[in-house]
PDB file of C-alpha atoms in Angstrom:
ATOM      1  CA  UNK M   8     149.790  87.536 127.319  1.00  0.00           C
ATOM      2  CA  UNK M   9     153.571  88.792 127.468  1.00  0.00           C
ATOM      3  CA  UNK M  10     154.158  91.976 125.648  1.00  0.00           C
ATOM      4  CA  UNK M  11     156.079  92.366 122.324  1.00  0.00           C
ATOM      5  CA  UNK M  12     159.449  93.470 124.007  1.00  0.00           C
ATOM      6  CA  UNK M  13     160.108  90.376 126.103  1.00  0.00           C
ATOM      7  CA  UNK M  14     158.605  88.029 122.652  1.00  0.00           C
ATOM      8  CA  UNK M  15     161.337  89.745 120.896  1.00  0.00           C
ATOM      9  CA  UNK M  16     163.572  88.997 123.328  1.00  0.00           C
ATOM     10  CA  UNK M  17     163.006  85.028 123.667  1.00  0.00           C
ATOM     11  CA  UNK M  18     162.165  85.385 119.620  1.00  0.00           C
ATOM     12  CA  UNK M  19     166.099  86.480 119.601  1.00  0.00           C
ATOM     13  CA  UNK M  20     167.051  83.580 122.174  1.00  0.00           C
ATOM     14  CA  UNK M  21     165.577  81.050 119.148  1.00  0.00           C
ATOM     15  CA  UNK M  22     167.060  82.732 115.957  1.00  0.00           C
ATOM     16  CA  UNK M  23     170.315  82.626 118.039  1.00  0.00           C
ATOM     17  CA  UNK M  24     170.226  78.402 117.938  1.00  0.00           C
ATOM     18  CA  UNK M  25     168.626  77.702 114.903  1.00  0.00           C
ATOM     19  CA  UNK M  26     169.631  80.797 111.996  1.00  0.00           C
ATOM     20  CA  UNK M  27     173.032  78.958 111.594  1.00  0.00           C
ATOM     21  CA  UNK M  28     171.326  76.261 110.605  1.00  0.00           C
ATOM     22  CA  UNK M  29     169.459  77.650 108.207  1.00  0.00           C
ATOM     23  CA  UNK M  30     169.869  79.416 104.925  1.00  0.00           C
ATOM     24  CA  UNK M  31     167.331  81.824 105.721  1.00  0.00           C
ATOM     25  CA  UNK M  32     165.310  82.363 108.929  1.00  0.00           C
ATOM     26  CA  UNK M  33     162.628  84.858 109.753  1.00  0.00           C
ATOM     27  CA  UNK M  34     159.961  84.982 112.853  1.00  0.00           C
ATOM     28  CA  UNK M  35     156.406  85.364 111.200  1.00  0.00           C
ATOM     29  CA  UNK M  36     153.300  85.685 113.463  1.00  0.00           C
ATOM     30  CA  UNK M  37     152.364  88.309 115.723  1.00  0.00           C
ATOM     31  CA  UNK M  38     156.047  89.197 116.519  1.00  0.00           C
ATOM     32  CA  UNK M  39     156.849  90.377 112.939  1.00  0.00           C
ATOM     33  CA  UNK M  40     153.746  92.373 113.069  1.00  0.00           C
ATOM     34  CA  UNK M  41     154.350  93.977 116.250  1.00  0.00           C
ATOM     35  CA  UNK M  42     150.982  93.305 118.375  1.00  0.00           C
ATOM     36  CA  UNK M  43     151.065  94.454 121.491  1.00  0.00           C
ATOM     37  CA  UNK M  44     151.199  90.899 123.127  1.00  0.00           C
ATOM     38  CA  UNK M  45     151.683  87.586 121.619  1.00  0.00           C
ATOM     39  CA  UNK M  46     151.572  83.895 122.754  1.00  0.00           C
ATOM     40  CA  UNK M  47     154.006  82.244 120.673  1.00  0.00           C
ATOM     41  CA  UNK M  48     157.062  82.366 118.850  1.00  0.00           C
ATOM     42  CA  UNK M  49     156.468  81.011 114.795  1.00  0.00           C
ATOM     43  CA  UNK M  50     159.672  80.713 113.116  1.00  0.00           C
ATOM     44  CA  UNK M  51     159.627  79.688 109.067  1.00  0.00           C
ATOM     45  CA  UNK M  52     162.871  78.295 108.254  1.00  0.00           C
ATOM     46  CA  UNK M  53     164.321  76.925 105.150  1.00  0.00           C
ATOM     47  CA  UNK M  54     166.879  74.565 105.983  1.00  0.00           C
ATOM     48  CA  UNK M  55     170.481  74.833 104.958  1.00  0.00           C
ATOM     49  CA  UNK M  56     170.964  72.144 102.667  1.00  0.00           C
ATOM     50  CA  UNK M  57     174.637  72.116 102.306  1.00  0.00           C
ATOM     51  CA  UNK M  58     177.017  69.688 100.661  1.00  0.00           C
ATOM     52  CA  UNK M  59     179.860  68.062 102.726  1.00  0.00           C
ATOM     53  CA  UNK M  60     181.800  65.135 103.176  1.00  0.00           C
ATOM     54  CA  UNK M  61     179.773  61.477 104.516  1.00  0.00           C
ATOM     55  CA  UNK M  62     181.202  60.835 108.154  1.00  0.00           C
ATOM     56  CA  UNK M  63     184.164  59.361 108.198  1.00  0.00           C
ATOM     57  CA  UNK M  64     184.972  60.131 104.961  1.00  0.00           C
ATOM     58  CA  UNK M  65     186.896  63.089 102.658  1.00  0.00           C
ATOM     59  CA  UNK M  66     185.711  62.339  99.455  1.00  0.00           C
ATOM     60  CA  UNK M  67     182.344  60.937  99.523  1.00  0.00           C
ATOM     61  CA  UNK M  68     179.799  64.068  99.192  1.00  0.00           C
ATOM     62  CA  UNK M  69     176.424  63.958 100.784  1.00  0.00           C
ATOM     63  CA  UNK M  70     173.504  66.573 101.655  1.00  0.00           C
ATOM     64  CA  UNK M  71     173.409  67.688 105.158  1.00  0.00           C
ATOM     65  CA  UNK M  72     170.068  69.074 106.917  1.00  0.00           C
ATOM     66  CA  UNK M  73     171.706  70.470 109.247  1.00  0.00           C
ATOM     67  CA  UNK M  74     168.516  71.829 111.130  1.00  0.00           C
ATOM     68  CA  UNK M  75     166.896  68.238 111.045  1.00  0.00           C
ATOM     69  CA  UNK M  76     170.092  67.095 112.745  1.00  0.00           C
ATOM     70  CA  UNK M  77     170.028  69.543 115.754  1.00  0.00           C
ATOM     71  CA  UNK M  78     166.495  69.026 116.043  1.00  0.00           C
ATOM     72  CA  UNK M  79     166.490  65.182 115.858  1.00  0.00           C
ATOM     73  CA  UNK M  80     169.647  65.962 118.820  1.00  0.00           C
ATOM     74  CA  UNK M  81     166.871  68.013 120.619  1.00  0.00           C
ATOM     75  CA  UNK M  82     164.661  64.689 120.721  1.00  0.00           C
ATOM     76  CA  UNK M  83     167.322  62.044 121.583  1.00  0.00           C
ATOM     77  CA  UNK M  84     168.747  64.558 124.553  1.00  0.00           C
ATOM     78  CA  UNK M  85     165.382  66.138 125.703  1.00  0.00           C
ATOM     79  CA  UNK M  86     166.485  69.215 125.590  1.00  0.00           C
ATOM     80  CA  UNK M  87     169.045  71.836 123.936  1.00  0.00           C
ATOM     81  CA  UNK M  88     169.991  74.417 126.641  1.00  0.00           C
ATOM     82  CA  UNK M  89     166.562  76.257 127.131  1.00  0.00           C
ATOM     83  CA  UNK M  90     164.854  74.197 124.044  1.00  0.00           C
ATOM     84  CA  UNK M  91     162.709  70.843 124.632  1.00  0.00           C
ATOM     85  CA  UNK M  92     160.239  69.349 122.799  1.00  0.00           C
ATOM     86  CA  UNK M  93     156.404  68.793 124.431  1.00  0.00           C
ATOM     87  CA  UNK M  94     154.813  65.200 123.364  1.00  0.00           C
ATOM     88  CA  UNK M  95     151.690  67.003 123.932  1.00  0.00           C
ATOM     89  CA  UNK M  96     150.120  70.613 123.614  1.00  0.00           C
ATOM     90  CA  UNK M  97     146.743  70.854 124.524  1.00  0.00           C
ATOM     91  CA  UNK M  98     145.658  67.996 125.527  1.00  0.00           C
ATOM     92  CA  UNK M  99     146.799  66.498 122.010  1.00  0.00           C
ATOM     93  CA  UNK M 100     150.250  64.797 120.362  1.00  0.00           C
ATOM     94  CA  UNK M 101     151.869  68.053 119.481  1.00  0.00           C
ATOM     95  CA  UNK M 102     153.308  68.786 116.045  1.00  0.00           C
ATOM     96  CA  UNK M 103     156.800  67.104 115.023  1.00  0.00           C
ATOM     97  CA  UNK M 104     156.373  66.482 111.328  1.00  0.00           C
ATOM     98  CA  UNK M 105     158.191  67.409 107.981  1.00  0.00           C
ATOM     99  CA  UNK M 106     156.765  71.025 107.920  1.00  0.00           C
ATOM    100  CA  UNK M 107     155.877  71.860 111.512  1.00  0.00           C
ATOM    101  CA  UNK M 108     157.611  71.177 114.575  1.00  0.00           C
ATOM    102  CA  UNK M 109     156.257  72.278 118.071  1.00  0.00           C
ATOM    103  CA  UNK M 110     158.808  73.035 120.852  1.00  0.00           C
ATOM    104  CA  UNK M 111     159.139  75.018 124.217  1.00  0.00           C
ATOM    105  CA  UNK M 112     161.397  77.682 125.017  1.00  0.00           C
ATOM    106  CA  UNK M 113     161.897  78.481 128.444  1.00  0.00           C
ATOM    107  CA  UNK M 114     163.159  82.548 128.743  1.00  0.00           C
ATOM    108  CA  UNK M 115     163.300  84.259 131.540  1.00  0.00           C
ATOM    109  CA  UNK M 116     160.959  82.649 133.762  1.00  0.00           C
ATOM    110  CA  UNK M 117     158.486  82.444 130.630  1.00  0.00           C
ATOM    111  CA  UNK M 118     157.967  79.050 128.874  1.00  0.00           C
ATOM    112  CA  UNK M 119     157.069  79.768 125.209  1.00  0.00           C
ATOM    113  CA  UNK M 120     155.148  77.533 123.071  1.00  0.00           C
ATOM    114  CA  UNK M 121     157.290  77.662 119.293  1.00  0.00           C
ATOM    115  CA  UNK M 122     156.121  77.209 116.176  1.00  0.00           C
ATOM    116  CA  UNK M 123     158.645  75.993 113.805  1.00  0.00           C
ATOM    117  CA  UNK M 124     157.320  76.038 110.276  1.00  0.00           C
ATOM    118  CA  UNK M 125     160.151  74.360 107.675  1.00  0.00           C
ATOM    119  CA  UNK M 126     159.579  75.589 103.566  1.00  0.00           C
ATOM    120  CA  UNK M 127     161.736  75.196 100.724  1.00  0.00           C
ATOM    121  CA  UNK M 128     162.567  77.740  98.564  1.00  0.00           C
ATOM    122  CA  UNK M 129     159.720  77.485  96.326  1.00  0.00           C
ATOM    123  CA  UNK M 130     157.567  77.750  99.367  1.00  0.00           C
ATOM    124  CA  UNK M 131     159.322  80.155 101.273  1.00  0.00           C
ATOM    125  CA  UNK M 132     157.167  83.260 100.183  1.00  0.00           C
ATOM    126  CA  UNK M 133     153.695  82.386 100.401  1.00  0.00           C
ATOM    127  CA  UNK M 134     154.376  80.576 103.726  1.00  0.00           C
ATOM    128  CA  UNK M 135     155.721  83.242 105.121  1.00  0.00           C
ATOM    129  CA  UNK M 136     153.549  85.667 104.035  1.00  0.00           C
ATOM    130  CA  UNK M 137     150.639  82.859 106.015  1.00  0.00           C
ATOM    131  CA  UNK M 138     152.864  82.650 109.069  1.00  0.00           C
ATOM    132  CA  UNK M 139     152.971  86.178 109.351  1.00  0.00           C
ATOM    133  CA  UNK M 140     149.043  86.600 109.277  1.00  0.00           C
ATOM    134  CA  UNK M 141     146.921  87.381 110.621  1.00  0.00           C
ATOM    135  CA  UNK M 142     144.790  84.565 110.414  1.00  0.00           C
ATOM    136  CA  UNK M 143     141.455  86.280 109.232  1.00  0.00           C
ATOM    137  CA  UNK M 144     143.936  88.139 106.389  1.00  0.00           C
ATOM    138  CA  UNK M 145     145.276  85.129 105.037  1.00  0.00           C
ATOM    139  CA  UNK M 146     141.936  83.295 104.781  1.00  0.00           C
ATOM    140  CA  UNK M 147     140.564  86.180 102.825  1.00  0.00           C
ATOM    141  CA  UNK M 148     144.060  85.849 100.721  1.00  0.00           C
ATOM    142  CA  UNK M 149     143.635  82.244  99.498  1.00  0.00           C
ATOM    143  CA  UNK M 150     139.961  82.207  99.153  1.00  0.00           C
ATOM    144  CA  UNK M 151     138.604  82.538  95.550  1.00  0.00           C
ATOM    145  CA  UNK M 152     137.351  85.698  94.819  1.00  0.00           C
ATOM    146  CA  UNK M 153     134.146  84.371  93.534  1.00  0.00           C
ATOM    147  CA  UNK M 154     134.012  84.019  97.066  1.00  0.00           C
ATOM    148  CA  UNK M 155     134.866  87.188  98.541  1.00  0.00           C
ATOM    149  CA  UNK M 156     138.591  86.846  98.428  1.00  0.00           C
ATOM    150  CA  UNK M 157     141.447  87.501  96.852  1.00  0.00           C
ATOM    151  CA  UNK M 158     142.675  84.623  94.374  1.00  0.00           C
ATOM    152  CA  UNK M 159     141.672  85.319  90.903  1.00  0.00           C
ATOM    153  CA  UNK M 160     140.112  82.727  88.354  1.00  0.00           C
ATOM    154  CA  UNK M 161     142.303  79.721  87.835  1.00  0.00           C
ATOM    155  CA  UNK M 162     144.606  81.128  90.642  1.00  0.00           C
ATOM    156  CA  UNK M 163     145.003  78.764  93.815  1.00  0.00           C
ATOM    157  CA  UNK M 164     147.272  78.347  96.886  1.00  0.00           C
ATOM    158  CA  UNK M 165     148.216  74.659  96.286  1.00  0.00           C
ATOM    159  CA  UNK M 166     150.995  72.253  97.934  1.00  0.00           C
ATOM    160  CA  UNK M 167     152.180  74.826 100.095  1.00  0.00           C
ATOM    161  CA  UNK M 168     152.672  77.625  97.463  1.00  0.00           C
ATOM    162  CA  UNK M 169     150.894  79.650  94.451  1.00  0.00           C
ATOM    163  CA  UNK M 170     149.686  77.592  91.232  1.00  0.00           C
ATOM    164  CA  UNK M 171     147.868  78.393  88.432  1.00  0.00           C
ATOM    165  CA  UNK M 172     145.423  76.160  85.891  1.00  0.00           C
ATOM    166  CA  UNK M 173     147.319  75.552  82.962  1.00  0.00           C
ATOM    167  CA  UNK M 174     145.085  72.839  81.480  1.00  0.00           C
ATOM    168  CA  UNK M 175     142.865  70.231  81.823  1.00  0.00           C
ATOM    169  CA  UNK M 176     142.894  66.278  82.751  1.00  0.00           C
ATOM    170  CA  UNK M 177     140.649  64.364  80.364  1.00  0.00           C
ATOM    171  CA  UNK M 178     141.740  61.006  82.008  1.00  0.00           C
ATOM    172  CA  UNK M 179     140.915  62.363  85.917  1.00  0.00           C
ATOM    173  CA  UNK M 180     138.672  65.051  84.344  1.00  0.00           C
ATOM    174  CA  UNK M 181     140.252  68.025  86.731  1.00  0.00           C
ATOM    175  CA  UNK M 182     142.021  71.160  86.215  1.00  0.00           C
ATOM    176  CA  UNK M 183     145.968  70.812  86.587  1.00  0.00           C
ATOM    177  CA  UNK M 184     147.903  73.321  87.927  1.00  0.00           C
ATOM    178  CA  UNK M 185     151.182  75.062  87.278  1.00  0.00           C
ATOM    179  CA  UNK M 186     153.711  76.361  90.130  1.00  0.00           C
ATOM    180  CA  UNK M 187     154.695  79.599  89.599  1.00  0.00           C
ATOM    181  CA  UNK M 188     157.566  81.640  90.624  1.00  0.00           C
ATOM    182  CA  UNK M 189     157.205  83.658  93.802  1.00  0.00           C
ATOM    183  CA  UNK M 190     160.420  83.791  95.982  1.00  0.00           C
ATOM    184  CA  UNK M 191     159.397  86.787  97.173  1.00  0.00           C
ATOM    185  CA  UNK M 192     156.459  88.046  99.663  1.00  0.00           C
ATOM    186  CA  UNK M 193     156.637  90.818  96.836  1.00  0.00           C
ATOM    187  CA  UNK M 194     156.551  88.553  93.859  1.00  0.00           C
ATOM    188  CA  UNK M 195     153.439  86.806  95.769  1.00  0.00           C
ATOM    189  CA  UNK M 196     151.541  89.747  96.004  1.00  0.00           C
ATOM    190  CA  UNK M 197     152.383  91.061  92.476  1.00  0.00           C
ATOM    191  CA  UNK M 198     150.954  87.824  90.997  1.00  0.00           C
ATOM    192  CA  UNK M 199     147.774  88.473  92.674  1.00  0.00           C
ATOM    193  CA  UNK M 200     147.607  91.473  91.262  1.00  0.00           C
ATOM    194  CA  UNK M 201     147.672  92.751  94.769  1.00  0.00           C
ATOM    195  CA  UNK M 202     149.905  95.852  96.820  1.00  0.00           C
ATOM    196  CA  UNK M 203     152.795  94.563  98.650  1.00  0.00           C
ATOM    197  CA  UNK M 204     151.311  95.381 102.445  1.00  0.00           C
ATOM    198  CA  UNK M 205     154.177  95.045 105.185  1.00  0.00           C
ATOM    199  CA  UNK M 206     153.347  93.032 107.878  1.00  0.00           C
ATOM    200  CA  UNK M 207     152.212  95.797 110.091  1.00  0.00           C
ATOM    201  CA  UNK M 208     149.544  96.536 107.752  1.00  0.00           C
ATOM    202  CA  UNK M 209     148.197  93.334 106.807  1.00  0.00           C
ATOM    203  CA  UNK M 210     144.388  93.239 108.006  1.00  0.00           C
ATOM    204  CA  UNK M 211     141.333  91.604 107.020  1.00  0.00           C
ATOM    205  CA  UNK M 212     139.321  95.035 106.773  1.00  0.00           C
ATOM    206  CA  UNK M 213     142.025  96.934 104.424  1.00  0.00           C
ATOM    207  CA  UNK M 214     142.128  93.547 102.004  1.00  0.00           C
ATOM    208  CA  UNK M 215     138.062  93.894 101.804  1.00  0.00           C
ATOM    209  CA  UNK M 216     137.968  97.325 101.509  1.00  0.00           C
ATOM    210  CA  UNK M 217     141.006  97.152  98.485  1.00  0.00           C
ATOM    211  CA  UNK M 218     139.260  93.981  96.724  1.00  0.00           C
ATOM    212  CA  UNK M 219     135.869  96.251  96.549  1.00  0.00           C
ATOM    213  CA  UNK M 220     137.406  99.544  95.503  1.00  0.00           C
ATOM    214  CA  UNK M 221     138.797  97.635  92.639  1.00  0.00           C
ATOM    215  CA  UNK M 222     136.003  95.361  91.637  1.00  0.00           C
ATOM    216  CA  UNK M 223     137.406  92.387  92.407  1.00  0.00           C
ATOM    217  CA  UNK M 224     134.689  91.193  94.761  1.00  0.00           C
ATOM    218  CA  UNK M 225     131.370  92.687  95.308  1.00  0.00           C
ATOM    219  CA  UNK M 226     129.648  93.205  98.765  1.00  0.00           C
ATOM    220  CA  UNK M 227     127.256  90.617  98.285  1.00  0.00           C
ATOM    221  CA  UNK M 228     130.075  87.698  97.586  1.00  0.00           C
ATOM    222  CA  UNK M 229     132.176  88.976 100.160  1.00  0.00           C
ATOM    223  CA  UNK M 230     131.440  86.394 102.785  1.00  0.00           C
ATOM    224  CA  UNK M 231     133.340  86.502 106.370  1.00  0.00           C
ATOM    225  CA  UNK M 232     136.758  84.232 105.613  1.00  0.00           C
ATOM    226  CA  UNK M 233     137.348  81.671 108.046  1.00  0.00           C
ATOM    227  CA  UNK M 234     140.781  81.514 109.617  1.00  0.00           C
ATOM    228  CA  UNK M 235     143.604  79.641 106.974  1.00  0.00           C
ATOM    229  CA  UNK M 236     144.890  75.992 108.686  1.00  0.00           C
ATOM    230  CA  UNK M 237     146.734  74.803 105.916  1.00  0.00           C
ATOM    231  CA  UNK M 238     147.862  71.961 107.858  1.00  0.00           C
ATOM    232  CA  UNK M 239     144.370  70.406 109.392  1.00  0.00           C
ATOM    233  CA  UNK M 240     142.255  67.834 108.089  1.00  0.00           C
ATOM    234  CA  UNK M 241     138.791  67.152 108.003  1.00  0.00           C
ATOM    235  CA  UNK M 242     138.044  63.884 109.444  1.00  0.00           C
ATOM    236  CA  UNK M 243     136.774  61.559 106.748  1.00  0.00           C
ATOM    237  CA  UNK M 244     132.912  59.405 106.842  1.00  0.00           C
ATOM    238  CA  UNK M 245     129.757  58.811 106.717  1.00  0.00           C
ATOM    239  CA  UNK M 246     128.043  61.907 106.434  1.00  0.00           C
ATOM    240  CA  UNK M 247     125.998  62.990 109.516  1.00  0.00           C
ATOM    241  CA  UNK M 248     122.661  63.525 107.512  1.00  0.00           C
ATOM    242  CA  UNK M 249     120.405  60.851 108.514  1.00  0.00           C
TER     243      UNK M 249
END
């Protein structure tokens, strides 16, 4: 795999075209926490969402996304300068819905598979915090911790950000949750009771190790956490037992 400098480097190329777009930008994954090598570019973006006039008018105020604009321009054209979108990525359709996008860069001589991951604001933390990994982490993160991991009773990572029980559903007889406010990777943590790590220190071993020292697991519940993919789905049937 390419090594970190020349990431950065094509990682610059695609903040260049897209952060103007955007009210904030940031490129999670292995790039943010500085591996050695890395095979893709994730960028989490939240959209600029910014009031102007309706074509052809001066008066008539509408919403702009201006990123879903240049992107939709990236599928009608085929391409934006060293941009283009794949219709497939490993052997499959690749990604182009609301939240993820998949694209190629092309950087010197280096074609880069790119992640584009689009939040809100509400979202913005604890996706980033997900996109930035790793993978192992963030499974350990968002599991309950009667189940080795981090999320405390009543605490789960719901809809794309962190929610809490705040009552019950006699009609549907399930727990309802409550959004709460984390627009920070700091504010994230803190509700979790948790230390703010920087990305270069978030690992699976030093989240065990904290969640044991301070009895919030116990070795015995602290099963191996599967990676995080927020965004797969089980296929639905029959069960296989005969």
């Amino acid at each position: 795999m390419p090594g970190l400098s020349k990431a950065k480097a094509a990682a610059a190329a695609v903040v260049e075209e897209l952060a103007t777009l955007c009210d904030r930008l940031v490129v999670a994954g292995s790039i943010r926490r500085g591996a050695p090598s890395v095979k893709d570019i994730e960028p989490v973006a939240n959209p600029e969402d910014e009031p102007r006039p309706a074509p052809g008018t001066m008066f008539n105020i509408e919403s702009t996304d201006l990123l879903d604009q240049f992107l939709e321009h990236v599928v009608s054209h085929g391409r934006h300068k060293f941009l283009f979108r794949p219709q497939t990525y490993r052997g499959r359709t690749a990604p182009w819905g609301s939240r993820q996008k998949k694209l190629w860069l092309h950087h010197e001589g280096i074609d880069w598979p790119v992640d584009l991951f689009i939040v809100t604001p509400e979202t913005w933390a604890s996706q980033l915090i997900i996109r930035t990994g790793p993978a192992e982490f963030c499974a350990r993160l968002v599991k309950a911790s009667i189940y080795g991991g981090a999320m405390p009773p009543s605490y789960r990572q719901l809809d794309g950000r962190l929610q809490k029980v705040s009552g019950w559903d006699h009609v549907r007889e399930r727990e309802v949750y409550e959004p709460l406010d984390t627009p920070t990777e700091e504010a994230y943590f803190a509700a979790l009771s948790l230390p703010a790590w920087r990305p270069e220190e978030r690992d699976e071993r030093t989240l065990y190790a904290w969640l044991i020292e301070h009895k919030r697991i116990t070795p015995k519940r602290s099963s191996e956490a599967r990676p995080y993919a927020p965004f797969r789905t089980r296929a639905r049937g029959p069960s296989a037992r005969s």
